[in-house]
Coordinates of C-alpha atoms and ligand atoms in Angstrom, one line a residue:
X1 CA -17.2 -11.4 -38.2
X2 CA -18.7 -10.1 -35.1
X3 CA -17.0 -8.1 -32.3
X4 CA -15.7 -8.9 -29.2
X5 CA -14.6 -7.4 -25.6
X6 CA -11.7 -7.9 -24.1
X7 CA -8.1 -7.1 -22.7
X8 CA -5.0 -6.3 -24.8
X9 CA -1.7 -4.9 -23.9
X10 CA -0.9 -1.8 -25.0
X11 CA 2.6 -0.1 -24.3
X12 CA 3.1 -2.4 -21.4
X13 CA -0.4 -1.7 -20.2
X14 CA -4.2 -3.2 -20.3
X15 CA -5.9 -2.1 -22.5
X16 CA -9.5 -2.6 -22.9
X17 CA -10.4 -3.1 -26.6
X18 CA -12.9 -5.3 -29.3
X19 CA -11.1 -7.5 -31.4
X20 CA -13.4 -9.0 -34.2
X21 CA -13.8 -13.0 -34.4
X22 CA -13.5 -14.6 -37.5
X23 CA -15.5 -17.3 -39.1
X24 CA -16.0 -20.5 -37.1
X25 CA -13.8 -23.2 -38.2
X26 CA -14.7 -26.7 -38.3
X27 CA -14.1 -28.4 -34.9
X28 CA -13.6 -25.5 -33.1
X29 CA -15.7 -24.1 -30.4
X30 CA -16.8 -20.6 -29.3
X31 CA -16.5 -20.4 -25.5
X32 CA -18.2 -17.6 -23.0
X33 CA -15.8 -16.8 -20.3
X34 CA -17.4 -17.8 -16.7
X35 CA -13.9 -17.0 -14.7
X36 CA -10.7 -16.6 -15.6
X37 CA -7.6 -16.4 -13.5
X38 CA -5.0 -13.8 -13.5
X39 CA -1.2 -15.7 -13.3
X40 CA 1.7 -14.5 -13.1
X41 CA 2.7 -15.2 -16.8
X42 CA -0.3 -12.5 -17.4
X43 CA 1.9 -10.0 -15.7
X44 CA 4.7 -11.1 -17.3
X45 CA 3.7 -10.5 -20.6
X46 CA 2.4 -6.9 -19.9
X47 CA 5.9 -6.1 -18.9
X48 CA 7.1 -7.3 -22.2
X49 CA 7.6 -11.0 -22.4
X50 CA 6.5 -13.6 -25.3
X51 CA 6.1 -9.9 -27.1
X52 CA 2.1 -10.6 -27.5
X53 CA -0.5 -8.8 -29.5
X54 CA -4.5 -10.3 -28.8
X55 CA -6.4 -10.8 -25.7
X56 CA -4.8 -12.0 -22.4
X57 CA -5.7 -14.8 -20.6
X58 CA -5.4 -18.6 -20.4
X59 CA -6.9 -19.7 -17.0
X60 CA -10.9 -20.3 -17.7
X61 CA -13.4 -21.7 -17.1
X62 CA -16.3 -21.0 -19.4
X63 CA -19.6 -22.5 -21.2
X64 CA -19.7 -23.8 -24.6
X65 CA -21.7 -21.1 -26.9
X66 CA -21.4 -22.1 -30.4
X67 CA -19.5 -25.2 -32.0
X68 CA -20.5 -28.0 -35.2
X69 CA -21.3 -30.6 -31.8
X70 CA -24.5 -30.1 -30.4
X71 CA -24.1 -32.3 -27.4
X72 CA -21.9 -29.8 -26.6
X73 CA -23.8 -26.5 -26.4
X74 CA -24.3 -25.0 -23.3
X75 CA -21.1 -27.4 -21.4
X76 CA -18.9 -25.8 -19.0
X77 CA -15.7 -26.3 -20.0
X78 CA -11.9 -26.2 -18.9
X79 CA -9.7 -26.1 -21.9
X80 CA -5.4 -26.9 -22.7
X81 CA -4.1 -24.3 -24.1
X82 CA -1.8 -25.3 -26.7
X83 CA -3.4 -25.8 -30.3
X84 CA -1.1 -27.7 -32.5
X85 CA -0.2 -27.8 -36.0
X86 CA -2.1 -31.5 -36.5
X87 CA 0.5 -32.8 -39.0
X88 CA 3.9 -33.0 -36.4
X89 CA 5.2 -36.3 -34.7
X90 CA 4.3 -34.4 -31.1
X91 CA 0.6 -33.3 -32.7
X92 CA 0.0 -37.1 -34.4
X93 CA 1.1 -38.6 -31.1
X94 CA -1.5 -36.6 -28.9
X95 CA 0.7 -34.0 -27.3
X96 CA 0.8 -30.6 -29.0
X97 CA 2.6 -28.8 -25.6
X98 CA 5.9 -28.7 -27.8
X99 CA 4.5 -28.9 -31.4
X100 CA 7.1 -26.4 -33.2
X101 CA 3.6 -24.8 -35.0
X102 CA 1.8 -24.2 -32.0
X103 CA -0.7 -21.4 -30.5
X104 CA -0.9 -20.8 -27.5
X105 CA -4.2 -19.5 -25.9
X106 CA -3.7 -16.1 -24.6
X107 CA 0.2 -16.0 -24.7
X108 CA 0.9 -16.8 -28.8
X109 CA -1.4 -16.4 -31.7
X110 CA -4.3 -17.3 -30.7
X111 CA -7.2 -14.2 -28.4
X112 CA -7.2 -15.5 -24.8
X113 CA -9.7 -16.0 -22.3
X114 CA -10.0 -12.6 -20.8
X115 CA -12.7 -11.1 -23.0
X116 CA -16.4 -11.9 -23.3
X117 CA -15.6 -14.7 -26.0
X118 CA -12.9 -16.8 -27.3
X119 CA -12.4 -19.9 -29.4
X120 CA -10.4 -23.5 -28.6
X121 CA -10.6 -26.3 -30.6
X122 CA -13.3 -29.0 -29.2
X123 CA -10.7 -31.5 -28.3
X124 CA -9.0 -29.3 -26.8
X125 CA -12.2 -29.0 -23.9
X126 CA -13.0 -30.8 -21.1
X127 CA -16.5 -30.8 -19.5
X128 CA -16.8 -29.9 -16.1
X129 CA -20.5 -29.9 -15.5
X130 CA -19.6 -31.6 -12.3
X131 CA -17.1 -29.4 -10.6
X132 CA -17.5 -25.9 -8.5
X133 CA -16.7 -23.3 -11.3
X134 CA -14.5 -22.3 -8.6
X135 CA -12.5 -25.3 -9.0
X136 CA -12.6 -25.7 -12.2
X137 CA -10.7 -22.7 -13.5
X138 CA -7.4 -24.1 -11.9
X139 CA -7.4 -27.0 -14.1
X140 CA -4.9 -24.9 -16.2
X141 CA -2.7 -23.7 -13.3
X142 CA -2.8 -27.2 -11.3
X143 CA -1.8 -29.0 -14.2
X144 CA 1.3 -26.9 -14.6
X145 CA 1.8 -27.2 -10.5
X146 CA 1.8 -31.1 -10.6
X147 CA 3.9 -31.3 -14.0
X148 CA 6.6 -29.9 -11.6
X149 CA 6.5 -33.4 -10.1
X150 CA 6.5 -35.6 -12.6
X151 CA 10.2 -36.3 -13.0
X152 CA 10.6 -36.0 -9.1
X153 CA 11.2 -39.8 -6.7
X154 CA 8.3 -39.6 -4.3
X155 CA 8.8 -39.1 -1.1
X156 CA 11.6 -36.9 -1.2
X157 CA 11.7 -33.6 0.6
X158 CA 11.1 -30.4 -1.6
X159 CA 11.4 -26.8 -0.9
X160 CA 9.2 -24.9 -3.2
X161 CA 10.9 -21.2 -3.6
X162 CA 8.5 -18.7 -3.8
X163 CA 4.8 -18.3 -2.1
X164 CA 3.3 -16.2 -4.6
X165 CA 0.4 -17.6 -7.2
X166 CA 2.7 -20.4 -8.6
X167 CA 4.4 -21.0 -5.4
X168 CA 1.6 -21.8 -3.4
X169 CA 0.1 -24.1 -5.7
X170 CA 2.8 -26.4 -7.0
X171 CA 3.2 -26.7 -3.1
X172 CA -0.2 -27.9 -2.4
X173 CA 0.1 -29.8 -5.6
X174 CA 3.2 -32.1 -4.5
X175 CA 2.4 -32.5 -0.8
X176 CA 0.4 -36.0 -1.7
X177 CA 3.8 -37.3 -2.9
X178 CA 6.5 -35.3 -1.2
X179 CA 7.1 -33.4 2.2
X180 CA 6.9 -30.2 0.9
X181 CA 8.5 -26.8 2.5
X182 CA 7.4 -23.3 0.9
X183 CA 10.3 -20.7 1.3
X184 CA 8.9 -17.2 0.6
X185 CA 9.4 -13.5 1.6
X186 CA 5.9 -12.4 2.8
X187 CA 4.9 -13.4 6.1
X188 CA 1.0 -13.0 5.9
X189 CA 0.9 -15.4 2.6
X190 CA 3.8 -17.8 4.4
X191 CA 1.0 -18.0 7.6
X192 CA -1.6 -18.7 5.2
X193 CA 0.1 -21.7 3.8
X194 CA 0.8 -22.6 7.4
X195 CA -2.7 -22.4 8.1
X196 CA -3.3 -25.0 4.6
X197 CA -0.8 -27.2 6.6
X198 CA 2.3 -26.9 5.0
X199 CA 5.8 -26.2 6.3
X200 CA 7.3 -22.6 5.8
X201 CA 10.3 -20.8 5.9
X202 CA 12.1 -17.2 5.3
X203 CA 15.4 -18.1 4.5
X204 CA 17.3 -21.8 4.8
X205 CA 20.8 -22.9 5.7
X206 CA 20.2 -26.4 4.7
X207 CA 20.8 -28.2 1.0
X208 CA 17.3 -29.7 -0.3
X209 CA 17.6 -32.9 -2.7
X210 CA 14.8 -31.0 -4.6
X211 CA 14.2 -27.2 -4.9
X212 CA 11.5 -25.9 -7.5
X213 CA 12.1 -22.5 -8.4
X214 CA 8.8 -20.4 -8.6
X215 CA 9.7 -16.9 -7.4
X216 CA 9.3 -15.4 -11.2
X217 CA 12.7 -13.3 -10.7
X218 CA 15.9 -14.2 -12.1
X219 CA 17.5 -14.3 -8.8
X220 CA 15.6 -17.1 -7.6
X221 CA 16.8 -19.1 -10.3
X222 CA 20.6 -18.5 -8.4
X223 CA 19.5 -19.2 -5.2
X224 CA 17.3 -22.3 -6.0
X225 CA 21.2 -23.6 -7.4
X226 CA 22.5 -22.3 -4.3
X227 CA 19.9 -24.7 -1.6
X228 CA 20.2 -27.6 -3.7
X229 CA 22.3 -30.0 -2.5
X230 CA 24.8 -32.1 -4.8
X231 CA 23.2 -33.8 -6.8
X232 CA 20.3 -32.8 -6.0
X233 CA 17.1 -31.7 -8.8
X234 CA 16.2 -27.9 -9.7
X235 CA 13.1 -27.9 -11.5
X236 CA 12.4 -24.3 -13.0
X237 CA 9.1 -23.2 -13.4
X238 CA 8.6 -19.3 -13.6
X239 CA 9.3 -17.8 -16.9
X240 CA 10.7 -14.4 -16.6
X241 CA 10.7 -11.0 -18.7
X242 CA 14.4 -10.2 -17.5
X243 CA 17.3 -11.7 -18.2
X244 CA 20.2 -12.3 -15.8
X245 CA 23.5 -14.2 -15.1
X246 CA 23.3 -17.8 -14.4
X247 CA 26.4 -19.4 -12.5
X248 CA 26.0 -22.5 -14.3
X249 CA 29.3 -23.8 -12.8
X250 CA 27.2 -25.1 -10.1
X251 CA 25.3 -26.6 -12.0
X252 CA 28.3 -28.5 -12.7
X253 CA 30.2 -29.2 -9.9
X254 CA 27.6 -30.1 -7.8
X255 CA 26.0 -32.5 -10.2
X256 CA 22.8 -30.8 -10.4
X257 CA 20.0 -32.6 -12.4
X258 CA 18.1 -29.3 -14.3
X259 CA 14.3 -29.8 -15.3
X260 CA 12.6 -27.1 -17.4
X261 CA 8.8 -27.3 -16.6
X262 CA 6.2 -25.6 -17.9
X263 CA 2.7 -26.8 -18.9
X264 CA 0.9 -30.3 -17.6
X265 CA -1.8 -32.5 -19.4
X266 CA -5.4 -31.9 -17.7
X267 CA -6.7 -35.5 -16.4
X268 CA -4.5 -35.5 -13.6
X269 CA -5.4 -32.4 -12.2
X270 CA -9.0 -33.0 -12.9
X271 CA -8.4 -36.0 -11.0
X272 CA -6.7 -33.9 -8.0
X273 CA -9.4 -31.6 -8.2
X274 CA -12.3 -33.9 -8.5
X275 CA -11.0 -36.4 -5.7
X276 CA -10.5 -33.4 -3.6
X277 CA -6.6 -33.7 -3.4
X278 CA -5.8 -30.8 -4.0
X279 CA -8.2 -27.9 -3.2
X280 CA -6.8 -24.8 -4.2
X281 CA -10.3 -22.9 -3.4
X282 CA -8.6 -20.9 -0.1
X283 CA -5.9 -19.2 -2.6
X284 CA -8.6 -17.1 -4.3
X285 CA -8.3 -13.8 -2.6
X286 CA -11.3 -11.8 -4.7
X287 CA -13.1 -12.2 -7.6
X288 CA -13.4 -8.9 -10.4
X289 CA -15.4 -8.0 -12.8
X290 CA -13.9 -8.7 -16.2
X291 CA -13.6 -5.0 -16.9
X292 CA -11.7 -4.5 -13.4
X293 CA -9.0 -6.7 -14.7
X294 CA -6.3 -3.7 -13.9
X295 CA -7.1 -3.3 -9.9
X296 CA -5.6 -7.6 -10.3
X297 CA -2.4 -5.6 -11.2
X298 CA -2.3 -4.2 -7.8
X299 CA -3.2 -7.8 -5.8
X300 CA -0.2 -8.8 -3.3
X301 CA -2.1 -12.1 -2.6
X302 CA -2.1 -15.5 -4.6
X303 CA -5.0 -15.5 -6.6
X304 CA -7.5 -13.0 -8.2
X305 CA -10.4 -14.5 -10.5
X306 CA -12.1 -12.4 -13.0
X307 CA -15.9 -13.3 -13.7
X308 CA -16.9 -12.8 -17.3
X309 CA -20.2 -12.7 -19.0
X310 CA -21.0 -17.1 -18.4
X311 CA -20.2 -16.1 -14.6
X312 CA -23.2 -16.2 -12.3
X313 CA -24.8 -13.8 -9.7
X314 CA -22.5 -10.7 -10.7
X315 CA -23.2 -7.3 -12.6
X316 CA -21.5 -9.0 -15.9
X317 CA -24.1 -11.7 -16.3
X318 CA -27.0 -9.7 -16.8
X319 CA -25.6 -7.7 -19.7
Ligands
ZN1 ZN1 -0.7 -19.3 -16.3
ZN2 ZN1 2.3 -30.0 -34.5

């Protein structure tokens, strides 16, 4: 057992604590945190969802510290999140996302990535030796951006509802495939997308044949039924702490086809990432400290990076 750094939630706050780390287990990894990003499922969870007790954080990317592999000391590493149980269909067929046994790093069972260390299995890892760190830790995010698209016709018009964190993404994520219009609220982050050359909007009148929802409120959930024209796709994609009233009537009448999305597989946004189609560098707004991870609770902007002890050039990395 040895201790360990890093940010819990306590009564719907941060809180900064040590956690101790067990014994290695075979085929696992221990991973130094090199960034991490802050998403909006983070805040989420601080105001009470998926009812979590460890460390936050599931956007890394980090170097390879201790693990039964030697080839694999010293890697920097992206890593899926979901660890299955091994022994279910989903788990023997390669895909633990859904396995009913599952952890999830960060956000069930198992100490996320914002502290100074935390463990994944090795096959859960990718190496990354290759990539701007800078990159790298939206391997996580993008792959849950182009998942949004998987199901989608290409070519089709989408309006992506939302320009916050997830908003901004999945939009830069499905322009290769779609023409893609973000509708959002804030007019400085809606210019910035403009400036990333994509189409914006503050409100519509028209019906899109595809509308994902990424606003993480309930009421964007109505209003994404609301644009969508008959027959028509809704993809959801923000999880949210509230609950509200659906009218899934609409739903109904206007023979709307309703896709749950949530996390993707890593190679293709590796791919995106490493091709240079998608370069979601201009949405990083600052980068913190690991122990600043609160003033991220204040950020209006898309995407705040913490840098953790792996992370070079900053205070953290000569402790
Ligand atoms: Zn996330
Ligand atoms: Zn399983």
């Amino acid at each position: 057992m040895s201790e360990n750094f890093g940010w819990t939630i306590e009564k719907m706050a941060p809180l900064w604590a040590s956690r101790s780390l067990p014994e290695l287990a075979p085929g696992w990894a221990t991973l130094q945190t090199e960034l991490a990003g802050v998403c909006g499922t983070d805040l989420q969870m601080l105001r009470g969802y998926a009812n979590f007790d460890g460390f936050l954080g599931h956007e890394f990317v980090a170097r390879v510290i201790e693990c039964d592999r030697p080839e694999w000391i010293g890697r920097r590493v992206v890593g899926e999140i979901n660890v299955g149980c091994g022994s279910c269909a989903d788990c023997q067929a390669g895909d633990p996302r859904f396995c009913p046994g599952r952890t999830v790093l960060g956000i069930r069972g198992l100490d996320g990535c914002f502290a100074e260390r935390f463990r994944l299995p090795l096959t859960n890892l990718y190496q990354v030796d290759d990539l701007d760190p800078h990159q790298a830790v939206f391997a996580e995010p993008l792959a849950a951006a182009l998942e949004a698209g998987i199901h989608l016709l290409p070519g089709r018009e989408v309006l992506v509802l939302g320009d916050g964190r997830l908003g901004s993404l999945i939009a830069l994520a499905l322009r290769e495939k779609h023409p893609v219009t973000v509708l959002g609220r804030h007019r400085e982050k809606l210019e910035r997308l403009k400036a990333l050359g994509l189409s914006i909007c503050q409100q519509t009148s028209g019906l899109w044949p595809i509308v994902v929802e990424a606003t993480g409120s309930a009421g964007g959930r109505q209003q994404a039924l609301r644009v969508c024209r008959p027959q028509g796709t809704v993809v959801l994609k923000s999880t949210v702490a509230e609950s509200a009233e659906l009218d899934i009537n609409l739903v109904v009448v206007n023979a709307i086809n309703l896709l749950g999305s949530r996390c993707g597989r890593f190679e293709p946004a590796l791919q995106a990432l490493r091709s240079g189609t998608v370069d979601p560098r201009p949405l990083i707004d600052q980068i913190l400290d690991l122990n600043e991870f609160p003033q991220a609770l204040q950020s209006r902007g898309f995407k705040t990076l913490l840098r953790g002890p792996a992370g070079s050039g900053g205070p953290a990395a000569s402790r």
